[in-house]
Amino acid sequence: MTISLGYQIPNFTYPGGVETLFDTVLAQARDAEASGFDTVLVMDHFYQLPGIGTPDQPMMEAYSTLAALAASTSTIQLSALVTGNTYRNPTMLAKTVSTLDVISHGRAILGIGAGWFELEHQQLGFDFDTFTERFEKLDEALQIIHPMLRDERPEFTGKWYRAHGAMNVPRFRDSIPIMLGGQGERKTFRLAARYADHMNIICAIEDLPHKVQVLKQRAEEIDRDPATLRTSYLTSVALVETQAEADAILARVPEERRSRAFVGTADVLAERIQEAILGAGVDGVVVNAPFNGHVPGVVTALGETLAPLVH
């Protein structure tokens, strides 16, 4: 498994309303599949995130959406970027991802992180806990999920979770890949080195070269070949034809996120992503287009622009 070029769908507010909502999502996934993307990803959230919209805007449940996409596509990998560990019991999550793998004939990836959106936890009744406790939970969850995705029956009793010979059938593959998402050098990167096949690094663009080097160090600390832990970086993009269009889109991006947004013509977009992301030593790039990804032709144009960089 590798994610060289991923397309993330973070926004479900489209013209036409709920009647055509999934049709628009499916059209994006199929266009991504046909234009050079190797993975389609959705957010695992229940409310829309700050910086994209307001909490009351549409947000589809991740694994229901991925299962529907699995039955309606044929080659593209499918994942959440990333699953919030706090939302599901680890044995249930292992079963859910394995079922997605069966439906998709071996195209599922488990993307997972510690969870962070406090408003969802407060209003929906999930325990938010402290930062340290959320990472304790993630560590324990991976000790259960990792073997369950590899035809093993874990025996585990921890502070937060337990599993006693947990079975996980049916499975389409003997091993389903795991991707962690985050930027924490002491906690997340160490967990990635121990359990993950892929690391989606989330950080300011200027910090990316440093993060890549630290992740390599974490792998070497446990005698793992760093080349076996592939990496990607998530960024928001917009293809435009004029500077006025670029300025209008950037004005809608929160100031703290503008360094992670790439707006420009096809040539400019490709050049900047090549230099800032792939040039930093990252193996792949995941893009989203929250402002216009639903417009017919946009995903295809992005794939045609970016696929030559990674393939």
PDB file of C-alpha atoms in Angstrom:
ATOM      1  CA  MET A   1       0.000   0.000   0.000  1.00  0.00           C
ATOM      2  CA  THR A   2       1.102   3.507  -0.759  1.00  0.00           C
ATOM      3  CA  ILE A   3      -0.639   6.826  -1.083  1.00  0.00           C
ATOM      4  CA  SER A   4       1.123   8.752  -3.804  1.00  0.00           C
ATOM      5  CA  LEU A   5      -1.767  11.014  -4.765  1.00  0.00           C
ATOM      6  CA  GLY A   6      -4.879  11.168  -2.609  1.00  0.00           C
ATOM      7  CA  TYR A   7      -8.078  13.174  -2.978  1.00  0.00           C
ATOM      8  CA  GLN A   8      -9.821  14.083   0.280  1.00  0.00           C
ATOM      9  CA  ILE A   9     -13.463  15.177   0.406  1.00  0.00           C
ATOM     10  CA  PRO A  10     -13.927  17.460   3.457  1.00  0.00           C
ATOM     11  CA  ASN A  11     -17.011  19.391   2.386  1.00  0.00           C
ATOM     12  CA  PHE A  12     -20.574  18.197   1.755  1.00  0.00           C
ATOM     13  CA  THR A  13     -22.284  21.556   1.259  1.00  0.00           C
ATOM     14  CA  TYR A  14     -23.281  21.495  -2.408  1.00  0.00           C
ATOM     15  CA  PRO A  15     -25.881  23.130  -4.644  1.00  0.00           C
ATOM     16  CA  GLY A  16     -28.939  20.906  -4.918  1.00  0.00           C
ATOM     17  CA  GLY A  17     -29.143  19.922  -1.274  1.00  0.00           C
ATOM     18  CA  VAL A  18     -29.381  16.493   0.284  1.00  0.00           C
ATOM     19  CA  GLU A  19     -31.238  14.915  -2.653  1.00  0.00           C
ATOM     20  CA  THR A  20     -28.097  14.960  -4.795  1.00  0.00           C
ATOM     21  CA  LEU A  21     -25.472  15.087  -2.040  1.00  0.00           C
ATOM     22  CA  PHE A  22     -24.113  11.559  -2.375  1.00  0.00           C
ATOM     23  CA  ASP A  23     -24.320  11.736  -6.146  1.00  0.00           C
ATOM     24  CA  THR A  24     -21.903  14.678  -5.998  1.00  0.00           C
ATOM     25  CA  VAL A  25     -19.570  12.800  -3.634  1.00  0.00           C
ATOM     26  CA  LEU A  26     -19.597   9.744  -5.896  1.00  0.00           C
ATOM     27  CA  ALA A  27     -18.886  11.850  -8.976  1.00  0.00           C
ATOM     28  CA  GLN A  28     -15.777  13.257  -7.279  1.00  0.00           C
ATOM     29  CA  ALA A  29     -14.574   9.772  -6.298  1.00  0.00           C
ATOM     30  CA  ARG A  30     -15.074   8.401  -9.794  1.00  0.00           C
ATOM     31  CA  ASP A  31     -13.341  11.395 -11.374  1.00  0.00           C
ATOM     32  CA  ALA A  32     -10.438  10.925  -8.969  1.00  0.00           C
ATOM     33  CA  GLU A  33     -10.190   7.253  -9.876  1.00  0.00           C
ATOM     34  CA  ALA A  34     -10.134   8.052 -13.583  1.00  0.00           C
ATOM     35  CA  SER A  35      -7.647  10.917 -13.488  1.00  0.00           C
ATOM     36  CA  GLY A  36      -4.619   9.541 -11.641  1.00  0.00           C
ATOM     37  CA  PHE A  37      -5.476   9.639  -7.940  1.00  0.00           C
ATOM     38  CA  ASP A  38      -4.805   6.363  -6.110  1.00  0.00           C
ATOM     39  CA  THR A  39      -6.802   7.053  -2.925  1.00  0.00           C
ATOM     40  CA  VAL A  40     -10.039   8.783  -1.948  1.00  0.00           C
ATOM     41  CA  LEU A  41     -10.349   9.900   1.669  1.00  0.00           C
ATOM     42  CA  VAL A  42     -13.068  11.464   3.817  1.00  0.00           C
ATOM     43  CA  MET A  43     -12.890  13.123   7.217  1.00  0.00           C
ATOM     44  CA  ASP A  44     -14.074  11.206  10.257  1.00  0.00           C
ATOM     45  CA  HIS A  45     -16.145  13.985  11.760  1.00  0.00           C
ATOM     46  CA  PHE A  46     -19.776  14.521  12.616  1.00  0.00           C
ATOM     47  CA  TYR A  47     -19.735  18.330  12.426  1.00  0.00           C
ATOM     48  CA  GLN A  48     -18.130  20.539   9.807  1.00  0.00           C
ATOM     49  CA  LEU A  49     -14.741  21.877  10.879  1.00  0.00           C
ATOM     50  CA  PRO A  50     -13.783  25.489  11.568  1.00  0.00           C
ATOM     51  CA  GLY A  51     -12.076  27.002   8.565  1.00  0.00           C
ATOM     52  CA  ILE A  52     -14.283  25.098   6.134  1.00  0.00           C
ATOM     53  CA  GLY A  53     -17.733  25.975   7.435  1.00  0.00           C
ATOM     54  CA  THR A  54     -19.978  26.018  10.488  1.00  0.00           C
ATOM     55  CA  PRO A  55     -20.769  23.026  12.742  1.00  0.00           C
ATOM     56  CA  ASP A  56     -24.367  22.813  11.495  1.00  0.00           C
ATOM     57  CA  GLN A  57     -23.377  22.252   7.864  1.00  0.00           C
ATOM     58  CA  PRO A  58     -23.676  18.739   6.354  1.00  0.00           C
ATOM     59  CA  MET A  59     -21.149  16.114   7.425  1.00  0.00           C
ATOM     60  CA  MET A  60     -21.641  12.515   6.333  1.00  0.00           C
ATOM     61  CA  GLU A  61     -20.530   9.667   8.588  1.00  0.00           C
ATOM     62  CA  ALA A  62     -17.198   8.421   7.308  1.00  0.00           C
ATOM     63  CA  TYR A  63     -17.500   4.652   7.128  1.00  0.00           C
ATOM     64  CA  SER A  64     -21.034   4.599   5.708  1.00  0.00           C
ATOM     65  CA  THR A  65     -19.786   6.916   2.979  1.00  0.00           C
ATOM     66  CA  LEU A  66     -16.659   4.850   2.310  1.00  0.00           C
ATOM     67  CA  ALA A  67     -18.704   1.648   2.079  1.00  0.00           C
ATOM     68  CA  ALA A  68     -20.997   3.237  -0.490  1.00  0.00           C
ATOM     69  CA  LEU A  69     -17.987   4.459  -2.478  1.00  0.00           C
ATOM     70  CA  ALA A  70     -16.437   0.992  -2.260  1.00  0.00           C
ATOM     71  CA  ALA A  71     -19.461  -0.531  -3.974  1.00  0.00           C
ATOM     72  CA  SER A  72     -19.439   2.176  -6.663  1.00  0.00           C
ATOM     73  CA  THR A  73     -15.739   2.278  -7.629  1.00  0.00           C
ATOM     74  CA  SER A  74     -13.301  -0.404  -8.713  1.00  0.00           C
ATOM     75  CA  THR A  75      -9.612   0.450  -8.208  1.00  0.00           C
ATOM     76  CA  ILE A  76      -9.137   3.411  -5.909  1.00  0.00           C
ATOM     77  CA  GLN A  77      -8.083   2.921  -2.272  1.00  0.00           C
ATOM     78  CA  LEU A  78     -10.443   4.189   0.432  1.00  0.00           C
ATOM     79  CA  SER A  79      -9.686   5.638   3.850  1.00  0.00           C
ATOM     80  CA  ALA A  80     -10.634   8.113   6.518  1.00  0.00           C
ATOM     81  CA  LEU A  81      -8.115  10.911   7.061  1.00  0.00           C
ATOM     82  CA  VAL A  82      -8.142  10.100   9.840  1.00  0.00           C
ATOM     83  CA  THR A  83     -10.452   8.059  12.069  1.00  0.00           C
ATOM     84  CA  GLY A  84     -10.882   9.631  15.489  1.00  0.00           C
ATOM     85  CA  ASN A  85      -9.979   6.838  17.893  1.00  0.00           C
ATOM     86  CA  THR A  86     -12.226   8.272  20.604  1.00  0.00           C
ATOM     87  CA  TYR A  87     -15.378   7.670  18.541  1.00  0.00           C
ATOM     88  CA  ARG A  88     -15.281   3.858  18.399  1.00  0.00           C
ATOM     89  CA  ASN A  89     -14.282   0.842  20.429  1.00  0.00           C
ATOM     90  CA  PRO A  90     -11.098  -0.573  18.855  1.00  0.00           C
ATOM     91  CA  THR A  91     -12.534  -4.032  18.203  1.00  0.00           C
ATOM     92  CA  MET A  92     -15.528  -2.438  16.483  1.00  0.00           C
ATOM     93  CA  LEU A  93     -13.229  -0.267  14.376  1.00  0.00           C
ATOM     94  CA  ALA A  94     -11.177  -3.287  13.294  1.00  0.00           C
ATOM     95  CA  LYS A  95     -14.386  -5.032  12.254  1.00  0.00           C
ATOM     96  CA  THR A  96     -15.623  -1.951  10.392  1.00  0.00           C
ATOM     97  CA  VAL A  97     -12.416  -1.514   8.389  1.00  0.00           C
ATOM     98  CA  SER A  98     -12.251  -5.235   7.610  1.00  0.00           C
ATOM     99  CA  THR A  99     -15.819  -5.107   6.302  1.00  0.00           C
ATOM    100  CA  LEU A 100     -14.883  -2.121   4.127  1.00  0.00           C
ATOM    101  CA  ASP A 101     -11.987  -4.193   2.787  1.00  0.00           C
ATOM    102  CA  VAL A 102     -14.352  -7.030   1.885  1.00  0.00           C
ATOM    103  CA  ILE A 103     -16.798  -4.685   0.142  1.00  0.00           C
ATOM    104  CA  SER A 104     -13.985  -2.994  -1.800  1.00  0.00           C
ATOM    105  CA  HIS A 105     -12.128  -6.236  -2.664  1.00  0.00           C
ATOM    106  CA  GLY A 106      -8.994  -5.193  -0.786  1.00  0.00           C
ATOM    107  CA  ARG A 107      -8.888  -1.412  -1.098  1.00  0.00           C
ATOM    108  CA  ALA A 108      -9.350  -0.289   2.521  1.00  0.00           C
ATOM    109  CA  ILE A 109      -6.797   1.619   4.571  1.00  0.00           C
ATOM    110  CA  LEU A 110      -7.218   2.308   8.279  1.00  0.00           C
ATOM    111  CA  GLY A 111      -6.312   5.929   8.882  1.00  0.00           C
ATOM    112  CA  ILE A 112      -6.334   6.708  12.596  1.00  0.00           C
ATOM    113  CA  GLY A 113      -5.427   9.450  15.066  1.00  0.00           C
ATOM    114  CA  ALA A 114      -6.042  10.397  18.672  1.00  0.00           C
ATOM    115  CA  GLY A 115      -9.042  12.702  18.069  1.00  0.00           C
ATOM    116  CA  TRP A 116      -9.119  16.443  18.665  1.00  0.00           C
ATOM    117  CA  PHE A 117     -12.447  18.202  17.880  1.00  0.00           C
ATOM    118  CA  GLU A 118     -13.744  18.962  21.369  1.00  0.00           C
ATOM    119  CA  LEU A 119     -17.142  20.352  20.304  1.00  0.00           C
ATOM    120  CA  GLU A 120     -18.166  17.018  18.781  1.00  0.00           C
ATOM    121  CA  HIS A 121     -17.198  15.173  21.929  1.00  0.00           C
ATOM    122  CA  GLN A 122     -19.067  17.579  24.181  1.00  0.00           C
ATOM    123  CA  GLN A 123     -22.292  17.695  22.217  1.00  0.00           C
ATOM    124  CA  LEU A 124     -22.431  14.053  21.074  1.00  0.00           C
ATOM    125  CA  GLY A 125     -21.414  12.540  24.394  1.00  0.00           C
ATOM    126  CA  PHE A 126     -17.973  11.103  23.607  1.00  0.00           C
ATOM    127  CA  ASP A 127     -15.345  11.257  26.357  1.00  0.00           C
ATOM    128  CA  PHE A 128     -12.765  13.868  25.369  1.00  0.00           C
ATOM    129  CA  ASP A 129     -10.302  13.322  28.239  1.00  0.00           C
ATOM    130  CA  THR A 130      -6.922  15.041  28.402  1.00  0.00           C
ATOM    131  CA  PHE A 131      -4.337  15.196  25.637  1.00  0.00           C
ATOM    132  CA  THR A 132      -2.243  12.561  27.415  1.00  0.00           C
ATOM    133  CA  GLU A 133      -5.234  10.275  27.970  1.00  0.00           C
ATOM    134  CA  ARG A 134      -6.274  10.441  24.310  1.00  0.00           C
ATOM    135  CA  PHE A 135      -2.828   9.223  23.300  1.00  0.00           C
ATOM    136  CA  GLU A 136      -2.909   6.512  25.943  1.00  0.00           C
ATOM    137  CA  LYS A 137      -6.161   5.365  24.350  1.00  0.00           C
ATOM    138  CA  LEU A 138      -4.665   5.445  20.861  1.00  0.00           C
ATOM    139  CA  ASP A 139      -1.689   3.360  21.974  1.00  0.00           C
ATOM    140  CA  GLU A 140      -3.947   0.768  23.609  1.00  0.00           C
ATOM    141  CA  ALA A 141      -6.323   0.729  20.637  1.00  0.00           C
ATOM    142  CA  LEU A 142      -3.479  -0.009  18.222  1.00  0.00           C
ATOM    143  CA  GLN A 143      -2.359  -2.931  20.381  1.00  0.00           C
ATOM    144  CA  ILE A 144      -5.792  -4.443  19.704  1.00  0.00           C
ATOM    145  CA  ILE A 145      -6.472  -3.273  16.146  1.00  0.00           C
ATOM    146  CA  HIS A 146      -3.049  -4.084  14.671  1.00  0.00           C
ATOM    147  CA  PRO A 147      -3.269  -7.831  15.378  1.00  0.00           C
ATOM    148  CA  MET A 148      -6.962  -7.989  14.471  1.00  0.00           C
ATOM    149  CA  LEU A 149      -6.143  -6.641  11.001  1.00  0.00           C
ATOM    150  CA  ARG A 150      -3.475  -9.355  10.671  1.00  0.00           C
ATOM    151  CA  ASP A 151      -5.402 -12.552  11.374  1.00  0.00           C
ATOM    152  CA  GLU A 152      -4.498 -12.636  15.062  1.00  0.00           C
ATOM    153  CA  ARG A 153      -6.710 -12.828  18.145  1.00  0.00           C
ATOM    154  CA  PRO A 154      -5.390 -10.319  20.696  1.00  0.00           C
ATOM    155  CA  GLU A 155      -5.496 -10.822  24.433  1.00  0.00           C
ATOM    156  CA  PHE A 156      -5.237  -7.385  25.998  1.00  0.00           C
ATOM    157  CA  THR A 157      -6.305  -5.702  29.219  1.00  0.00           C
ATOM    158  CA  GLY A 158      -5.372  -2.047  29.520  1.00  0.00           C
ATOM    159  CA  LYS A 159      -6.413   1.062  31.369  1.00  0.00           C
ATOM    160  CA  TRP A 160      -8.995   1.993  28.717  1.00  0.00           C
ATOM    161  CA  TYR A 161      -9.714  -1.055  26.554  1.00  0.00           C
ATOM    162  CA  ARG A 162      -9.779  -4.816  26.703  1.00  0.00           C
ATOM    163  CA  ALA A 163     -10.070  -7.674  24.221  1.00  0.00           C
ATOM    164  CA  HIS A 164     -10.052 -11.401  24.898  1.00  0.00           C
ATOM    165  CA  GLY A 165      -9.304 -13.529  21.862  1.00  0.00           C
ATOM    166  CA  ALA A 166     -11.180 -11.119  19.606  1.00  0.00           C
ATOM    167  CA  MET A 167     -12.025 -12.725  16.255  1.00  0.00           C
ATOM    168  CA  ASN A 168     -12.265 -10.716  13.051  1.00  0.00           C
ATOM    169  CA  VAL A 169     -13.892 -12.527  10.129  1.00  0.00           C
ATOM    170  CA  PRO A 170     -14.490 -12.254   7.257  1.00  0.00           C
ATOM    171  CA  ARG A 171     -11.304 -10.690   5.968  1.00  0.00           C
ATOM    172  CA  PHE A 172     -10.389 -10.105   2.330  1.00  0.00           C
ATOM    173  CA  ARG A 173      -6.649  -9.749   3.005  1.00  0.00           C
ATOM    174  CA  ASP A 174      -4.354 -11.170   5.646  1.00  0.00           C
ATOM    175  CA  SER A 175      -3.151  -7.645   6.441  1.00  0.00           C
ATOM    176  CA  ILE A 176      -4.889  -4.278   6.086  1.00  0.00           C
ATOM    177  CA  PRO A 177      -2.544  -1.255   6.009  1.00  0.00           C
ATOM    178  CA  ILE A 178      -2.576   1.295   8.831  1.00  0.00           C
ATOM    179  CA  MET A 179      -1.957   5.009   8.416  1.00  0.00           C
ATOM    180  CA  LEU A 180      -1.468   7.405  11.310  1.00  0.00           C
ATOM    181  CA  GLY A 181      -2.108  11.110  10.991  1.00  0.00           C
ATOM    182  CA  GLY A 182      -0.558  13.902  13.044  1.00  0.00           C
ATOM    183  CA  GLN A 183       2.651  15.744  13.813  1.00  0.00           C
ATOM    184  CA  GLY A 184       3.649  14.841  17.361  1.00  0.00           C
ATOM    185  CA  GLU A 185       7.296  13.840  17.437  1.00  0.00           C
ATOM    186  CA  ARG A 186       7.256  12.096  20.809  1.00  0.00           C
ATOM    187  CA  LYS A 187       3.894  10.296  20.734  1.00  0.00           C
ATOM    188  CA  THR A 188       2.419  10.063  17.228  1.00  0.00           C
ATOM    189  CA  PHE A 189       5.674   9.424  15.386  1.00  0.00           C
ATOM    190  CA  ARG A 190       6.698   6.692  17.834  1.00  0.00           C
ATOM    191  CA  LEU A 191       3.329   4.981  17.423  1.00  0.00           C
ATOM    192  CA  ALA A 192       3.663   5.258  13.648  1.00  0.00           C
ATOM    193  CA  ALA A 193       7.101   3.678  13.711  1.00  0.00           C
ATOM    194  CA  ARG A 194       5.742   0.790  15.759  1.00  0.00           C
ATOM    195  CA  TYR A 195       2.395   0.116  14.083  1.00  0.00           C
ATOM    196  CA  ALA A 196       1.895   2.016  10.831  1.00  0.00           C
ATOM    197  CA  ASP A 197       2.555   1.408   7.161  1.00  0.00           C
ATOM    198  CA  HIS A 198       2.036   5.077   6.319  1.00  0.00           C
ATOM    199  CA  MET A 199       2.241   8.431   8.095  1.00  0.00           C
ATOM    200  CA  ASN A 200       0.230  11.458   6.991  1.00  0.00           C
ATOM    201  CA  ILE A 201       2.184  14.374   8.409  1.00  0.00           C
ATOM    202  CA  ILE A 202       0.090  17.359   9.487  1.00  0.00           C
ATOM    203  CA  CYS A 203       2.142  20.476  10.173  1.00  0.00           C
ATOM    204  CA  ALA A 204       3.042  23.934   8.919  1.00  0.00           C
ATOM    205  CA  ILE A 205       4.651  23.650   5.506  1.00  0.00           C
ATOM    206  CA  GLU A 206       7.891  25.246   6.722  1.00  0.00           C
ATOM    207  CA  ASP A 207       8.225  22.502   9.368  1.00  0.00           C
ATOM    208  CA  LEU A 208       7.826  19.619   6.937  1.00  0.00           C
ATOM    209  CA  PRO A 209      11.525  18.828   6.235  1.00  0.00           C
ATOM    210  CA  HIS A 210      12.196  18.664   9.987  1.00  0.00           C
ATOM    211  CA  LYS A 211       9.189  16.391  10.587  1.00  0.00           C
ATOM    212  CA  VAL A 212      10.313  14.013   7.851  1.00  0.00           C
ATOM    213  CA  GLN A 213      13.741  13.689   9.461  1.00  0.00           C
ATOM    214  CA  VAL A 214      12.338  13.118  12.955  1.00  0.00           C
ATOM    215  CA  LEU A 215       9.993  10.418  11.668  1.00  0.00           C
ATOM    216  CA  LYS A 216      12.964   8.640  10.111  1.00  0.00           C
ATOM    217  CA  GLN A 217      14.762   8.835  13.449  1.00  0.00           C
ATOM    218  CA  ARG A 218      11.791   7.268  15.255  1.00  0.00           C
ATOM    219  CA  ALA A 219      11.892   4.317  12.851  1.00  0.00           C
ATOM    220  CA  GLU A 220      15.638   3.900  13.264  1.00  0.00           C
ATOM    221  CA  GLU A 221      15.266   3.948  17.059  1.00  0.00           C
ATOM    222  CA  ILE A 222      13.398   0.629  16.871  1.00  0.00           C
ATOM    223  CA  ASP A 223      15.624  -0.762  14.098  1.00  0.00           C
ATOM    224  CA  ARG A 224      12.972  -0.294  11.429  1.00  0.00           C
ATOM    225  CA  ASP A 225      13.995   0.651   7.904  1.00  0.00           C
ATOM    226  CA  PRO A 226      12.575   4.191   7.466  1.00  0.00           C
ATOM    227  CA  ALA A 227      11.868   3.418   3.816  1.00  0.00           C
ATOM    228  CA  THR A 228       9.137   0.996   4.951  1.00  0.00           C
ATOM    229  CA  LEU A 229       7.184   3.840   6.584  1.00  0.00           C
ATOM    230  CA  ARG A 230       5.819   5.871   3.695  1.00  0.00           C
ATOM    231  CA  THR A 231       4.662   9.460   4.134  1.00  0.00           C
ATOM    232  CA  SER A 232       2.186  11.962   2.712  1.00  0.00           C
ATOM    233  CA  TYR A 233       1.109  15.535   3.367  1.00  0.00           C
ATOM    234  CA  LEU A 234      -2.386  17.042   3.225  1.00  0.00           C
ATOM    235  CA  THR A 235      -2.946  20.398   1.571  1.00  0.00           C
ATOM    236  CA  SER A 236      -5.871  22.423   0.232  1.00  0.00           C
ATOM    237  CA  VAL A 237      -5.618  23.385  -3.430  1.00  0.00           C
ATOM    238  CA  ALA A 238      -7.481  25.411  -6.019  1.00  0.00           C
ATOM    239  CA  LEU A 239      -6.817  25.596  -9.745  1.00  0.00           C
ATOM    240  CA  VAL A 240      -7.484  29.108 -11.054  1.00  0.00           C
ATOM    241  CA  GLU A 241      -6.789  31.075 -14.215  1.00  0.00           C
ATOM    242  CA  THR A 242      -6.305  34.583 -12.816  1.00  0.00           C
ATOM    243  CA  GLN A 243      -4.756  36.275  -9.802  1.00  0.00           C
ATOM    244  CA  ALA A 244      -8.136  37.776  -8.954  1.00  0.00           C
ATOM    245  CA  GLU A 245      -9.587  34.271  -8.616  1.00  0.00           C
ATOM    246  CA  ALA A 246      -6.648  33.248  -6.450  1.00  0.00           C
ATOM    247  CA  ASP A 247      -7.067  36.259  -4.173  1.00  0.00           C
ATOM    248  CA  ALA A 248     -10.786  35.582  -3.777  1.00  0.00           C
ATOM    249  CA  ILE A 249     -10.214  31.977  -2.741  1.00  0.00           C
ATOM    250  CA  LEU A 250      -7.336  32.759  -0.373  1.00  0.00           C
ATOM    251  CA  ALA A 251      -9.505  35.360   1.346  1.00  0.00           C
ATOM    252  CA  ARG A 252     -11.809  32.503   2.380  1.00  0.00           C
ATOM    253  CA  VAL A 253      -8.976  30.501   3.938  1.00  0.00           C
ATOM    254  CA  PRO A 254      -8.258  31.231   7.626  1.00  0.00           C
ATOM    255  CA  GLU A 255      -4.967  33.067   7.974  1.00  0.00           C
ATOM    256  CA  GLU A 256      -3.381  30.319  10.062  1.00  0.00           C
ATOM    257  CA  ARG A 257      -4.026  27.800   7.261  1.00  0.00           C
ATOM    258  CA  ARG A 258      -2.915  29.839   4.269  1.00  0.00           C
ATOM    259  CA  SER A 259       0.625  28.507   4.339  1.00  0.00           C
ATOM    260  CA  ARG A 260      -0.847  25.043   3.729  1.00  0.00           C
ATOM    261  CA  ALA A 261      -3.047  26.155   0.827  1.00  0.00           C
ATOM    262  CA  PHE A 262      -1.844  26.164  -2.775  1.00  0.00           C
ATOM    263  CA  VAL A 263      -3.752  28.325  -5.237  1.00  0.00           C
ATOM    264  CA  GLY A 264      -2.720  29.041  -8.809  1.00  0.00           C
ATOM    265  CA  THR A 265      -2.681  27.934 -12.410  1.00  0.00           C
ATOM    266  CA  ALA A 266      -1.844  24.325 -13.227  1.00  0.00           C
ATOM    267  CA  ASP A 267       1.832  25.082 -13.802  1.00  0.00           C
ATOM    268  CA  VAL A 268       2.166  27.156 -10.647  1.00  0.00           C
ATOM    269  CA  LEU A 269       0.335  24.565  -8.546  1.00  0.00           C
ATOM    270  CA  ALA A 270       2.501  21.719  -9.776  1.00  0.00           C
ATOM    271  CA  GLU A 271       5.713  23.684  -9.255  1.00  0.00           C
ATOM    272  CA  ARG A 272       4.852  24.732  -5.708  1.00  0.00           C
ATOM    273  CA  ILE A 273       3.749  21.259  -4.615  1.00  0.00           C
ATOM    274  CA  GLN A 274       6.846  19.691  -6.136  1.00  0.00           C
ATOM    275  CA  GLU A 275       9.118  22.138  -4.330  1.00  0.00           C
ATOM    276  CA  ALA A 276       7.427  22.527  -0.945  1.00  0.00           C
ATOM    277  CA  ILE A 277       6.029  19.028  -0.352  1.00  0.00           C
ATOM    278  CA  LEU A 278       7.738  16.403  -2.487  1.00  0.00           C
ATOM    279  CA  GLY A 279      10.979  18.361  -2.314  1.00  0.00           C
ATOM    280  CA  ALA A 280      10.861  18.092   1.479  1.00  0.00           C
ATOM    281  CA  GLY A 281      11.247  14.328   1.217  1.00  0.00           C
ATOM    282  CA  VAL A 282       7.582  13.338   1.472  1.00  0.00           C
ATOM    283  CA  ASP A 283       6.536  10.359  -0.647  1.00  0.00           C
ATOM    284  CA  GLY A 284       3.050  11.513  -1.580  1.00  0.00           C
ATOM    285  CA  VAL A 285       0.519  14.301  -1.439  1.00  0.00           C
ATOM    286  CA  VAL A 286      -3.150  14.362  -0.447  1.00  0.00           C
ATOM    287  CA  VAL A 287      -5.165  17.312  -1.711  1.00  0.00           C
ATOM    288  CA  ASN A 288      -8.620  18.610  -1.034  1.00  0.00           C
ATOM    289  CA  ALA A 289     -10.588  21.284  -2.829  1.00  0.00           C
ATOM    290  CA  PRO A 290     -13.144  22.412  -0.234  1.00  0.00           C
ATOM    291  CA  PHE A 291     -14.318  25.440  -2.177  1.00  0.00           C
ATOM    292  CA  ASN A 292     -14.898  23.977  -5.627  1.00  0.00           C
ATOM    293  CA  GLY A 293     -14.168  20.244  -5.646  1.00  0.00           C
ATOM    294  CA  HIS A 294     -17.833  19.539  -6.336  1.00  0.00           C
ATOM    295  CA  VAL A 295     -17.764  21.494  -9.614  1.00  0.00           C
ATOM    296  CA  PRO A 296     -17.648  19.090 -12.574  1.00  0.00           C
ATOM    297  CA  GLY A 297     -14.182  18.912 -14.111  1.00  0.00           C
ATOM    298  CA  VAL A 298     -12.244  20.229 -11.116  1.00  0.00           C
ATOM    299  CA  VAL A 299     -11.116  16.845  -9.742  1.00  0.00           C
ATOM    300  CA  THR A 300     -10.148  15.648 -13.209  1.00  0.00           C
ATOM    301  CA  ALA A 301      -8.083  18.779 -13.803  1.00  0.00           C
ATOM    302  CA  LEU A 302      -6.326  18.328 -10.458  1.00  0.00           C
ATOM    303  CA  GLY A 303      -5.506  14.712 -11.210  1.00  0.00           C
ATOM    304  CA  GLU A 304      -4.136  15.540 -14.648  1.00  0.00           C
ATOM    305  CA  THR A 305      -2.027  18.324 -13.119  1.00  0.00           C
ATOM    306  CA  LEU A 306      -0.616  16.427 -10.150  1.00  0.00           C
ATOM    307  CA  ALA A 307      -0.363  12.784 -11.231  1.00  0.00           C
ATOM    308  CA  PRO A 308       2.797  13.393 -13.314  1.00  0.00           C
ATOM    309  CA  LEU A 309       4.553  14.575 -10.144  1.00  0.00           C
ATOM    310  CA  VAL A 310       4.166  11.264  -8.324  1.00  0.00           C
ATOM    311  CA  HIS A 311       3.806   8.556 -10.966  1.00  0.00           C
TER     312      HIS A 311
END
